[in-house]
PDB file of C-alpha atoms in Angstrom:
ATOM      1  CA  MET A   1     -34.498  67.257 -22.969  1.00  0.00           C
ATOM      2  CA  MET A   2     -31.569  65.971 -20.929  1.00  0.00           C
ATOM      3  CA  ALA A   3     -28.227  68.044 -20.987  1.00  0.00           C
ATOM      4  CA  ALA A   4     -25.318  66.754 -22.958  1.00  0.00           C
ATOM      5  CA  LEU A   5     -22.894  64.475 -21.106  1.00  0.00           C
ATOM      6  CA  LEU A   6     -20.162  66.767 -21.954  1.00  0.00           C
ATOM      7  CA  GLU A   7     -20.224  70.139 -23.551  1.00  0.00           C
ATOM      8  CA  ILE A   8     -17.601  72.581 -24.471  1.00  0.00           C
ATOM      9  CA  ARG A   9     -18.656  76.035 -25.262  1.00  0.00           C
ATOM     10  CA  ASP A  10     -16.568  78.710 -27.007  1.00  0.00           C
ATOM     11  CA  LEU A  11     -13.558  77.264 -25.281  1.00  0.00           C
ATOM     12  CA  HIS A  12     -10.375  79.501 -25.337  1.00  0.00           C
ATOM     13  CA  VAL A  13      -7.210  78.044 -23.659  1.00  0.00           C
ATOM     14  CA  ARG A  14      -3.664  79.341 -23.178  1.00  0.00           C
ATOM     15  CA  ALA A  15      -0.392  77.589 -22.304  1.00  0.00           C
ATOM     16  CA  ALA A  16       2.383  79.874 -21.067  1.00  0.00           C
ATOM     17  CA  ASP A  17       2.107  82.841 -23.652  1.00  0.00           C
ATOM     18  CA  LYS A  18       0.637  80.607 -26.548  1.00  0.00           C
ATOM     19  CA  GLU A  19      -3.098  80.331 -27.413  1.00  0.00           C
ATOM     20  CA  ILE A  20      -3.680  76.838 -28.219  1.00  0.00           C
ATOM     21  CA  LEU A  21      -7.659  76.540 -28.486  1.00  0.00           C
ATOM     22  CA  ARG A  22      -9.708  79.502 -30.049  1.00  0.00           C
ATOM     23  CA  GLY A  23     -13.318  79.166 -29.678  1.00  0.00           C
ATOM     24  CA  LEU A  24     -13.783  75.366 -29.611  1.00  0.00           C
ATOM     25  CA  ASP A  25     -17.429  73.863 -29.424  1.00  0.00           C
ATOM     26  CA  LEU A  26     -18.096  70.243 -28.810  1.00  0.00           C
ATOM     27  CA  VAL A  27     -21.244  68.410 -27.581  1.00  0.00           C
ATOM     28  CA  VAL A  28     -20.881  64.737 -26.676  1.00  0.00           C
ATOM     29  CA  ASP A  29     -24.037  62.962 -25.850  1.00  0.00           C
ATOM     30  CA  LYS A  30     -24.363  59.908 -23.547  1.00  0.00           C
ATOM     31  CA  GLY A  31     -23.890  56.697 -25.440  1.00  0.00           C
ATOM     32  CA  LYS A  32     -22.046  58.415 -28.304  1.00  0.00           C
ATOM     33  CA  ILE A  33     -18.500  57.813 -29.441  1.00  0.00           C
ATOM     34  CA  HIS A  34     -16.512  60.620 -30.858  1.00  0.00           C
ATOM     35  CA  ALA A  35     -12.869  60.554 -32.285  1.00  0.00           C
ATOM     36  CA  LEU A  36     -10.749  63.740 -32.216  1.00  0.00           C
ATOM     37  CA  MET A  37      -8.126  63.685 -35.012  1.00  0.00           C
ATOM     38  CA  GLY A  38      -5.651  66.260 -36.238  1.00  0.00           C
ATOM     39  CA  PRO A  39      -2.069  66.765 -36.860  1.00  0.00           C
ATOM     40  CA  ASN A  40       0.470  67.215 -34.114  1.00  0.00           C
ATOM     41  CA  GLY A  41       0.002  70.606 -32.408  1.00  0.00           C
ATOM     42  CA  SER A  42      -3.744  70.952 -33.167  1.00  0.00           C
ATOM     43  CA  GLY A  43      -4.852  70.842 -29.544  1.00  0.00           C
ATOM     44  CA  LYS A  44      -6.026  67.307 -29.096  1.00  0.00           C
ATOM     45  CA  SER A  45      -4.203  66.693 -25.874  1.00  0.00           C
ATOM     46  CA  THR A  46      -4.583  70.268 -24.770  1.00  0.00           C
ATOM     47  CA  LEU A  47      -8.361  69.853 -24.984  1.00  0.00           C
ATOM     48  CA  ALA A  48      -8.273  66.384 -22.836  1.00  0.00           C
ATOM     49  CA  ASN A  49      -6.046  68.107 -20.248  1.00  0.00           C
ATOM     50  CA  VAL A  50      -8.383  71.153 -20.036  1.00  0.00           C
ATOM     51  CA  ILE A  51     -11.246  68.741 -19.412  1.00  0.00           C
ATOM     52  CA  MET A  52      -9.284  67.052 -16.722  1.00  0.00           C
ATOM     53  CA  GLY A  53      -8.406  70.483 -15.110  1.00  0.00           C
ATOM     54  CA  HIS A  54      -4.567  70.581 -15.819  1.00  0.00           C
ATOM     55  CA  PRO A  55      -3.215  73.493 -13.619  1.00  0.00           C
ATOM     56  CA  ASN A  56      -0.745  74.711 -16.407  1.00  0.00           C
ATOM     57  CA  LEU A  57      -3.511  75.432 -18.792  1.00  0.00           C
ATOM     58  CA  GLU A  58      -5.590  78.797 -18.590  1.00  0.00           C
ATOM     59  CA  VAL A  59      -8.976  78.930 -19.859  1.00  0.00           C
ATOM     60  CA  THR A  60      -9.302  82.462 -20.988  1.00  0.00           C
ATOM     61  CA  GLY A  61     -12.979  82.045 -22.399  1.00  0.00           C
ATOM     62  CA  GLY A  62     -15.816  79.740 -22.687  1.00  0.00           C
ATOM     63  CA  GLN A  63     -17.028  76.826 -20.529  1.00  0.00           C
ATOM     64  CA  VAL A  64     -16.683  73.180 -19.847  1.00  0.00           C
ATOM     65  CA  LEU A  65     -19.758  71.498 -18.749  1.00  0.00           C
ATOM     66  CA  PHE A  66     -20.247  67.686 -17.484  1.00  0.00           C
ATOM     67  CA  LYS A  67     -23.666  66.504 -16.895  1.00  0.00           C
ATOM     68  CA  GLY A  68     -24.933  70.026 -17.118  1.00  0.00           C
ATOM     69  CA  GLU A  69     -22.610  71.343 -14.484  1.00  0.00           C
ATOM     70  CA  ASP A  70     -19.965  73.958 -15.272  1.00  0.00           C
ATOM     71  CA  ILE A  71     -16.793  72.473 -14.115  1.00  0.00           C
ATOM     72  CA  THR A  72     -14.480  75.053 -15.971  1.00  0.00           C
ATOM     73  CA  GLU A  73     -12.968  76.184 -12.612  1.00  0.00           C
ATOM     74  CA  ALA A  74     -13.164  72.916 -10.726  1.00  0.00           C
ATOM     75  CA  ASP A  75     -10.162  71.207  -9.261  1.00  0.00           C
ATOM     76  CA  PRO A  76      -9.107  67.854 -10.943  1.00  0.00           C
ATOM     77  CA  ASP A  77     -10.147  65.895  -7.908  1.00  0.00           C
ATOM     78  CA  GLU A  78     -13.591  67.282  -8.071  1.00  0.00           C
ATOM     79  CA  ARG A  79     -13.838  66.435 -11.505  1.00  0.00           C
ATOM     80  CA  ALA A  80     -12.734  62.761 -10.829  1.00  0.00           C
ATOM     81  CA  ARG A  81     -15.444  62.650  -8.081  1.00  0.00           C
ATOM     82  CA  LEU A  82     -17.889  63.682 -10.759  1.00  0.00           C
ATOM     83  CA  GLY A  83     -16.945  60.590 -12.740  1.00  0.00           C
ATOM     84  CA  LEU A  84     -14.384  62.087 -15.221  1.00  0.00           C
ATOM     85  CA  PHE A  85     -11.066  60.425 -16.008  1.00  0.00           C
ATOM     86  CA  MET A  86      -8.531  60.140 -18.634  1.00  0.00           C
ATOM     87  CA  ALA A  87      -7.221  56.799 -19.822  1.00  0.00           C
ATOM     88  CA  PHE A  88      -3.711  56.717 -21.122  1.00  0.00           C
ATOM     89  CA  GLN A  89      -2.511  55.214 -24.489  1.00  0.00           C
ATOM     90  CA  TYR A  90       0.154  53.475 -22.641  1.00  0.00           C
ATOM     91  CA  PRO A  91      -0.534  52.990 -18.813  1.00  0.00           C
ATOM     92  CA  VAL A  92       2.719  52.436 -16.700  1.00  0.00           C
ATOM     93  CA  SER A  93       3.436  49.139 -14.882  1.00  0.00           C
ATOM     94  CA  VAL A  94       4.325  49.499 -11.393  1.00  0.00           C
ATOM     95  CA  PRO A  95       6.432  46.540 -10.345  1.00  0.00           C
ATOM     96  CA  GLY A  96       6.280  45.729  -6.503  1.00  0.00           C
ATOM     97  CA  VAL A  97       2.913  47.595  -6.019  1.00  0.00           C
ATOM     98  CA  THR A  98       0.004  45.215  -5.911  1.00  0.00           C
ATOM     99  CA  VAL A  99      -3.351  46.351  -7.657  1.00  0.00           C
ATOM    100  CA  THR A 100      -4.928  46.273  -4.064  1.00  0.00           C
ATOM    101  CA  LYS A 101      -2.115  48.238  -2.270  1.00  0.00           C
ATOM    102  CA  TYR A 102      -2.611  50.962  -5.235  1.00  0.00           C
ATOM    103  CA  LEU A 103      -6.361  51.042  -4.918  1.00  0.00           C
ATOM    104  CA  ARG A 104      -6.358  51.345  -1.206  1.00  0.00           C
ATOM    105  CA  THR A 105      -3.632  54.169  -1.133  1.00  0.00           C
ATOM    106  CA  VAL A 106      -5.756  56.082  -3.779  1.00  0.00           C
ATOM    107  CA  MET A 107      -8.902  55.649  -1.876  1.00  0.00           C
ATOM    108  CA  ASN A 108      -7.400  56.787   1.325  1.00  0.00           C
ATOM    109  CA  ALA A 109      -5.714  59.759  -0.302  1.00  0.00           C
ATOM    110  CA  HIS A 110      -9.265  60.846  -1.457  1.00  0.00           C
ATOM    111  CA  ARG A 111     -10.642  60.411   2.080  1.00  0.00           C
ATOM    112  CA  THR A 112      -7.797  62.384   3.628  1.00  0.00           C
ATOM    113  CA  ALA A 113      -8.366  65.102   1.325  1.00  0.00           C
ATOM    114  CA  ARG A 114     -12.023  65.309   2.551  1.00  0.00           C
ATOM    115  CA  GLU A 115     -10.716  64.915   5.977  1.00  0.00           C
ATOM    116  CA  GLU A 116     -12.236  61.689   6.345  1.00  0.00           C
ATOM    117  CA  GLU A 117     -10.746  58.560   8.202  1.00  0.00           C
ATOM    118  CA  PRO A 118      -8.965  55.955   6.227  1.00  0.00           C
ATOM    119  CA  ILE A 119     -11.392  53.295   4.729  1.00  0.00           C
ATOM    120  CA  PRO A 120     -11.966  50.334   6.982  1.00  0.00           C
ATOM    121  CA  LEU A 121     -10.547  47.053   5.775  1.00  0.00           C
ATOM    122  CA  LYS A 122     -13.918  45.266   5.213  1.00  0.00           C
ATOM    123  CA  GLU A 123     -15.523  48.303   3.448  1.00  0.00           C
ATOM    124  CA  PHE A 124     -12.454  48.379   1.097  1.00  0.00           C
ATOM    125  CA  ARG A 125     -12.693  44.809   0.168  1.00  0.00           C
ATOM    126  CA  GLU A 126     -16.425  44.962  -0.477  1.00  0.00           C
ATOM    127  CA  THR A 127     -16.001  48.267  -2.618  1.00  0.00           C
ATOM    128  CA  VAL A 128     -13.199  46.596  -4.664  1.00  0.00           C
ATOM    129  CA  GLU A 129     -14.883  43.421  -5.164  1.00  0.00           C
ATOM    130  CA  ALA A 130     -18.120  45.164  -6.434  1.00  0.00           C
ATOM    131  CA  ALA A 131     -15.952  47.341  -8.710  1.00  0.00           C
ATOM    132  CA  MET A 132     -13.977  44.399 -10.059  1.00  0.00           C
ATOM    133  CA  GLN A 133     -17.240  42.568 -10.852  1.00  0.00           C
ATOM    134  CA  LEU A 134     -18.573  45.883 -12.681  1.00  0.00           C
ATOM    135  CA  THR A 135     -15.411  46.244 -14.744  1.00  0.00           C
ATOM    136  CA  ASN A 136     -14.743  42.467 -15.518  1.00  0.00           C
ATOM    137  CA  VAL A 137     -11.354  42.399 -13.582  1.00  0.00           C
ATOM    138  CA  PRO A 138     -10.713  38.953 -12.346  1.00  0.00           C
ATOM    139  CA  ARG A 139     -10.354  38.828  -8.594  1.00  0.00           C
ATOM    140  CA  GLU A 140      -6.821  37.255  -8.900  1.00  0.00           C
ATOM    141  CA  PHE A 141      -5.698  40.509 -10.370  1.00  0.00           C
ATOM    142  CA  SER A 142      -5.841  42.144  -6.908  1.00  0.00           C
ATOM    143  CA  THR A 143      -2.703  40.501  -5.805  1.00  0.00           C
ATOM    144  CA  ARG A 144      -0.660  41.188  -9.163  1.00  0.00           C
ATOM    145  CA  TYR A 145       1.550  44.124  -9.564  1.00  0.00           C
ATOM    146  CA  LEU A 146      -0.171  47.076 -11.104  1.00  0.00           C
ATOM    147  CA  ASN A 147      -0.233  46.531 -14.940  1.00  0.00           C
ATOM    148  CA  GLU A 148       2.732  44.367 -14.748  1.00  0.00           C
ATOM    149  CA  GLY A 149       2.176  41.568 -17.665  1.00  0.00           C
ATOM    150  CA  PHE A 150      -1.406  42.867 -18.426  1.00  0.00           C
ATOM    151  CA  SER A 151      -2.706  42.830 -21.894  1.00  0.00           C
ATOM    152  CA  GLY A 152      -3.780  46.199 -23.436  1.00  0.00           C
ATOM    153  CA  GLY A 153      -7.426  45.366 -22.644  1.00  0.00           C
ATOM    154  CA  GLU A 154      -6.653  44.344 -18.813  1.00  0.00           C
ATOM    155  CA  LYS A 155      -4.774  47.626 -18.527  1.00  0.00           C
ATOM    156  CA  LYS A 156      -7.684  49.574 -19.806  1.00  0.00           C
ATOM    157  CA  ARG A 157     -10.113  47.799 -17.442  1.00  0.00           C
ATOM    158  CA  MET A 158      -7.630  48.526 -14.686  1.00  0.00           C
ATOM    159  CA  GLU A 159      -7.623  52.232 -15.393  1.00  0.00           C
ATOM    160  CA  ILE A 160     -11.465  52.156 -15.205  1.00  0.00           C
ATOM    161  CA  LEU A 161     -11.342  50.128 -11.935  1.00  0.00           C
TER     162      LEU A 161
END
């Protein structure tokens, strides 16, 4: 039997001096959609931020597993490399910064963190073109400013890209 895509086991979380989550359990299998609903202050955003490894939250008990791997103590960049990311309800527009410039800056920042050389231009273009095809982002978006004038769906595809 395959492990769940995301599994939360008996999660306890503090922010400053306040306990926010108290023994949360959640299993998300691949291909399943879950909606978390609740009143303001019930811990929905805290849970999302814990999954992403927000440094201002302290896990005082329990585990977060992604694809069977315990990521409870993993840094946010490690989680991102595993394939975890958070999409925002209202992604920001960045006038003056093209999609291409943004993507190359992000890719090179990750490479620098791993003490690798910047990505060669040819490899960057090939990688981005393949990713744009996969996410249905039109090629002409690469010269547009990040999220400027994009529809809601286009912004979501850009986040995934």
